mmCIF file of C-alpha atoms in Angstrom:
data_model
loop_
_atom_site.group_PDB
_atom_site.id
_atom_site.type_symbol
_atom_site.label_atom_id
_atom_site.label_comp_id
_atom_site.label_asym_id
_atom_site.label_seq_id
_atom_site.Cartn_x
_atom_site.Cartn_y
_atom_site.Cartn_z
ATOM 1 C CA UNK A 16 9.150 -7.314 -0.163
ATOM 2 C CA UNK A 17 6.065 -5.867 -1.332
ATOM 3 C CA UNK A 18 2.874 -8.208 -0.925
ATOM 4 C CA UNK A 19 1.824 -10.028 -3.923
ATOM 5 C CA UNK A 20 -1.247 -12.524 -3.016
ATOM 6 C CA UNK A 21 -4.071 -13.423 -4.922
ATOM 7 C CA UNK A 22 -5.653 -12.891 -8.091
ATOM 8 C CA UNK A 23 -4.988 -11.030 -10.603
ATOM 9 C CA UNK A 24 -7.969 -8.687 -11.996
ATOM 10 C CA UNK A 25 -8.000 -6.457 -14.412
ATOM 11 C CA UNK A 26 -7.813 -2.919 -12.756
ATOM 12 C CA UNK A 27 -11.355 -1.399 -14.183
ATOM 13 C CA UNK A 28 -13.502 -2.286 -11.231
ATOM 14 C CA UNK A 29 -13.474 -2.516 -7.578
ATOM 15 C CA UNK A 30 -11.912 -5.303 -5.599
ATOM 16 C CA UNK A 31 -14.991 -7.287 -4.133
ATOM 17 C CA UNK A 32 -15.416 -8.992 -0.702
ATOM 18 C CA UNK A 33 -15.905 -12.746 -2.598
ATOM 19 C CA UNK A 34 -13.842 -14.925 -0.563
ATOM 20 C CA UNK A 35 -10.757 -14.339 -3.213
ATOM 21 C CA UNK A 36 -7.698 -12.311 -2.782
ATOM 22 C CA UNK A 37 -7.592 -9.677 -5.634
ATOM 23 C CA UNK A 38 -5.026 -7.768 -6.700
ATOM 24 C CA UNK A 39 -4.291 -5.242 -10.081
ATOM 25 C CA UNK A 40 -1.034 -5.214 -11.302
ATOM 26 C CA UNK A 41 0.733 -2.405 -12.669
ATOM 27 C CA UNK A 42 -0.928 -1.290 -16.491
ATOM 28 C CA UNK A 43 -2.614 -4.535 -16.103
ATOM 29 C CA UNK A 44 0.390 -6.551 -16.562
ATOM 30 C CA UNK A 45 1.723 -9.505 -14.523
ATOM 31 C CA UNK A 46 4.907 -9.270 -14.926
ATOM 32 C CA UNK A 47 4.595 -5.959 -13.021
ATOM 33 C CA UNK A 48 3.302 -7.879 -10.286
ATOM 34 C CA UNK A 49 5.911 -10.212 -10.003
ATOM 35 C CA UNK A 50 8.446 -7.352 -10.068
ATOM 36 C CA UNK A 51 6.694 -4.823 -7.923
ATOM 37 C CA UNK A 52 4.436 -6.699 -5.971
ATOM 38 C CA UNK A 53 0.400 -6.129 -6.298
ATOM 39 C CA UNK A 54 -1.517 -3.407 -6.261
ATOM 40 C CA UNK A 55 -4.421 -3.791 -3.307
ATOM 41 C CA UNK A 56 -7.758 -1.264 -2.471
ATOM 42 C CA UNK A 57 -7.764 -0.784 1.422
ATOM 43 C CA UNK A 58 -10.905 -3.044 2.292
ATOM 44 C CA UNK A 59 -9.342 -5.514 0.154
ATOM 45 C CA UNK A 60 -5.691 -5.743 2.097
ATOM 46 C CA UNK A 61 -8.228 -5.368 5.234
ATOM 47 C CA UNK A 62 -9.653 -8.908 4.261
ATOM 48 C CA UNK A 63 -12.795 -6.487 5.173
ATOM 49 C CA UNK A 64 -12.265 -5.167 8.931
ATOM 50 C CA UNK A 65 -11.396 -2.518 10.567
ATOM 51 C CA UNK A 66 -9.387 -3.057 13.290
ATOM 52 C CA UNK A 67 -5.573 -1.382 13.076
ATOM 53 C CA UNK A 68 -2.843 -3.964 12.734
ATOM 54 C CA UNK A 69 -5.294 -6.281 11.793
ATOM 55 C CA UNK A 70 -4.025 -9.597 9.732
ATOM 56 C CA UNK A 71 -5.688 -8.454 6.638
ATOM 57 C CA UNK A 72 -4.022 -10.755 3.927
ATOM 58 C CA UNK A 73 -0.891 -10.337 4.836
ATOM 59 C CA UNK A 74 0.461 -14.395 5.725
ATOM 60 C CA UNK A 75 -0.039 -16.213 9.503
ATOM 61 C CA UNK A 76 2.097 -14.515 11.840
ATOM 62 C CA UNK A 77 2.362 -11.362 10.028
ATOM 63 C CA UNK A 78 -0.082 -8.188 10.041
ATOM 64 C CA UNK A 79 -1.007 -4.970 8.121
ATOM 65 C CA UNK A 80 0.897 -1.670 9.733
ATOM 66 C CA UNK A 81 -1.247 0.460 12.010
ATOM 67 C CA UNK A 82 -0.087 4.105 11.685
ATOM 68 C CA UNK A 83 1.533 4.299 15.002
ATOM 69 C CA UNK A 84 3.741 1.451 14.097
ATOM 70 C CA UNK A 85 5.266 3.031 10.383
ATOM 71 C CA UNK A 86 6.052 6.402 12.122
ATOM 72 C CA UNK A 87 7.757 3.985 14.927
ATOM 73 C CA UNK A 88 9.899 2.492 11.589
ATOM 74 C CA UNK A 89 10.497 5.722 10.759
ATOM 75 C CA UNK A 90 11.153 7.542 13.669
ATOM 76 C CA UNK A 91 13.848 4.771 14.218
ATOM 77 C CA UNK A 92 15.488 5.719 10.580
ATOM 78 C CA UNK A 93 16.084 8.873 11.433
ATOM 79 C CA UNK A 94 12.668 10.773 11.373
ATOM 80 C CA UNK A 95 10.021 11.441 7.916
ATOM 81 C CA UNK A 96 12.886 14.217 6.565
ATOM 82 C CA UNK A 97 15.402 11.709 5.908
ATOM 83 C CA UNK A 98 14.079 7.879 6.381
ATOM 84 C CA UNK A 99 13.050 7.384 2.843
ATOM 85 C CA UNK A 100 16.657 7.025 1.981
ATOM 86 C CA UNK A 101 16.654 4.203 3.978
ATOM 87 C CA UNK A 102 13.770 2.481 3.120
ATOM 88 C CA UNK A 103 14.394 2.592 -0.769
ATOM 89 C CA UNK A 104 16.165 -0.461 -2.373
ATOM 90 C CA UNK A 105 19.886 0.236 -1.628
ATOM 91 C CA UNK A 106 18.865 2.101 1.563
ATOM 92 C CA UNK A 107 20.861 -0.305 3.784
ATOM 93 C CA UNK A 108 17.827 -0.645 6.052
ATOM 94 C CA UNK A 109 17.087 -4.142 4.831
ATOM 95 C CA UNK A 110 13.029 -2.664 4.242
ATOM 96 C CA UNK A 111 14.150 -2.359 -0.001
ATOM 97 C CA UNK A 112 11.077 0.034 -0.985
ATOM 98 C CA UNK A 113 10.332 -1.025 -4.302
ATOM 99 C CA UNK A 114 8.744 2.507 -6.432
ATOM 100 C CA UNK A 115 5.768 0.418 -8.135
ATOM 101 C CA UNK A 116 3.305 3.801 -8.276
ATOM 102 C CA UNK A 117 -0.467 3.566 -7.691
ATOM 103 C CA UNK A 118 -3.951 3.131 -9.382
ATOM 104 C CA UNK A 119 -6.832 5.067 -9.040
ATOM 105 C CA UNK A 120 -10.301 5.368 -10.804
ATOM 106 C CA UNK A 121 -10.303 2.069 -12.635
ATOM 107 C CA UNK A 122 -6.912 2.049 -14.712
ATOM 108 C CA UNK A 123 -5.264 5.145 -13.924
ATOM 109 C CA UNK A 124 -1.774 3.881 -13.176
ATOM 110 C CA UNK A 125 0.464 6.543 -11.923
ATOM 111 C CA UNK A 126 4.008 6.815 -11.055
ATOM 112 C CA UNK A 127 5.766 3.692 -11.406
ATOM 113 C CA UNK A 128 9.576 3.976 -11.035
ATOM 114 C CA UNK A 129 8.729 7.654 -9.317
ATOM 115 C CA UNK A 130 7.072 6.882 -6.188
ATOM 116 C CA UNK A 131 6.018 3.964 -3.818
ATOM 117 C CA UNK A 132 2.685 4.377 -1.849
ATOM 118 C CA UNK A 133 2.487 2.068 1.174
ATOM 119 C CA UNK A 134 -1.459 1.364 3.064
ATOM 120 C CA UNK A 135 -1.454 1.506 7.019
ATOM 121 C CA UNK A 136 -3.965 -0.196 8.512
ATOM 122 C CA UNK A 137 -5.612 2.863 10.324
ATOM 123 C CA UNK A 138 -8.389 4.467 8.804
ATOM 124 C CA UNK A 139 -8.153 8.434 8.800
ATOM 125 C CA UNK A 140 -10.018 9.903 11.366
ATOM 126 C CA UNK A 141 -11.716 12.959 9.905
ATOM 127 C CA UNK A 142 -13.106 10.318 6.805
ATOM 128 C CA UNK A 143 -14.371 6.888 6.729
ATOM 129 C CA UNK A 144 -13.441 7.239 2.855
ATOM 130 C CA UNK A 145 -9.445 7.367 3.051
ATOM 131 C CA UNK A 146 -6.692 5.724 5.396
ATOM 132 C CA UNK A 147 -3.620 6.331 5.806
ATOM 133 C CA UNK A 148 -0.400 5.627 3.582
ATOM 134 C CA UNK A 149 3.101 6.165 3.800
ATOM 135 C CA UNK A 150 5.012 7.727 0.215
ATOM 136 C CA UNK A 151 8.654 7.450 -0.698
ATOM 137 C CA UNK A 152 10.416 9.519 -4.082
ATOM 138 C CA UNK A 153 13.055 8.474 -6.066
ATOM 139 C CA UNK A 154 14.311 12.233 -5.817
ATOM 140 C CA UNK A 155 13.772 12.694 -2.250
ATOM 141 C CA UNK A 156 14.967 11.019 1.318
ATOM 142 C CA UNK A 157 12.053 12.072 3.052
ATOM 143 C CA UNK A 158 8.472 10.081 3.460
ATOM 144 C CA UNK A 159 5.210 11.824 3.399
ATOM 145 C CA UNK A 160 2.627 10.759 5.754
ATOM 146 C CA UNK A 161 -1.001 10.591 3.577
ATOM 147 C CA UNK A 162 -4.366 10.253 3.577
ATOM 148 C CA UNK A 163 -5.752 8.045 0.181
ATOM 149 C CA UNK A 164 -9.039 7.220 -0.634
ATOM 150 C CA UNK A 165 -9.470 3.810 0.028
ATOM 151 C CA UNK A 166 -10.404 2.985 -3.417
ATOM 152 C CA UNK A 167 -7.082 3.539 -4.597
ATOM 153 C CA UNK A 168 -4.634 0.698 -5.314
ATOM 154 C CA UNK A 169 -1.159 0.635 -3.505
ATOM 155 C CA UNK A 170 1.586 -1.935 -2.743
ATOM 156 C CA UNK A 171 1.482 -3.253 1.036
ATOM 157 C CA UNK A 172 4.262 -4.223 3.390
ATOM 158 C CA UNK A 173 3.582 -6.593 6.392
ATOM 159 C CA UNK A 174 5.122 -6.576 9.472
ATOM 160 C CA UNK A 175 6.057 -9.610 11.828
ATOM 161 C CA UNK A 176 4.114 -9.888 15.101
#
């Protein structure tokens, strides 16, 4: 299920390191959060570190993706050319992508129903700026392995320890 912890703000600032979970939802609605699950920046979902498979805000017991551990998911589904059929709801991997879209530059809510953008927890190496993500289509069974800048809003998935 796609995370959805903390506060809803409006989606025309940043996400701020003030103790508080933030989240956008989808054109600023909560009902879009319900059904989709939030919308987080990276530093945000981080809880503010660094560290690959870090906690972040994902619950006790669970942590944020590293890189290394989504191409492990989908190297076990088959490989990126045909795994997003698997993760997408209906996929029969149990994983039930949900296609909530993205936000970038303060309310510019893209894609909903289209695509699903997923963080990792690593931080791309040639940029301090972006980290990686993980996309799925509706009209496609592959996944494309990203770079985002880390201002963007996407959905999160946690995985067990």
């Amino acid at each position: 299920k796609n995370l959805n912890v903390g506060t809803f703000i409006y989606g025309v600032g940043d996400q701020t390191n003030n103790y508080v979970i933030e989240k956008f939802c989808y054109h600023n609605e909560i009902a879009n959060c319900n059904a989709f699950g939030g919308l987080y920046q990276w530093w945000e979902l981080m809880d503010y570190d660094t560290i690959a498979s870090s906690q972040g805000i994902c619950p006790s017991g669970w942590h944020v993706p590293s890189n290394p551990e989504w191409d492990q998911i989908i190297n076990y589904l088959g490989g990126y050319g045909v795994a997003g059929a698997a993760l997408k709801a209906g996929g029969g991997s149990g994983f039930e992508a949900l296609l909530a879209g993205w936000v970038f530059n303060c309310q510019k809510f893209r894609q909903m129903g289209v695509q699903a953008f997923f963080w990792s927890s690593s931080i791309y190496s040639y940029s301090s700026l972006y980290a990686w993500s993980r996309i799925l289509s509706w009209n496609g069974n592959n996944v494309v392995s990203m770079y985002e800048n880390q201002n963007d809003g996407l959905s999160v998935r946690c995985l067990k320890d």
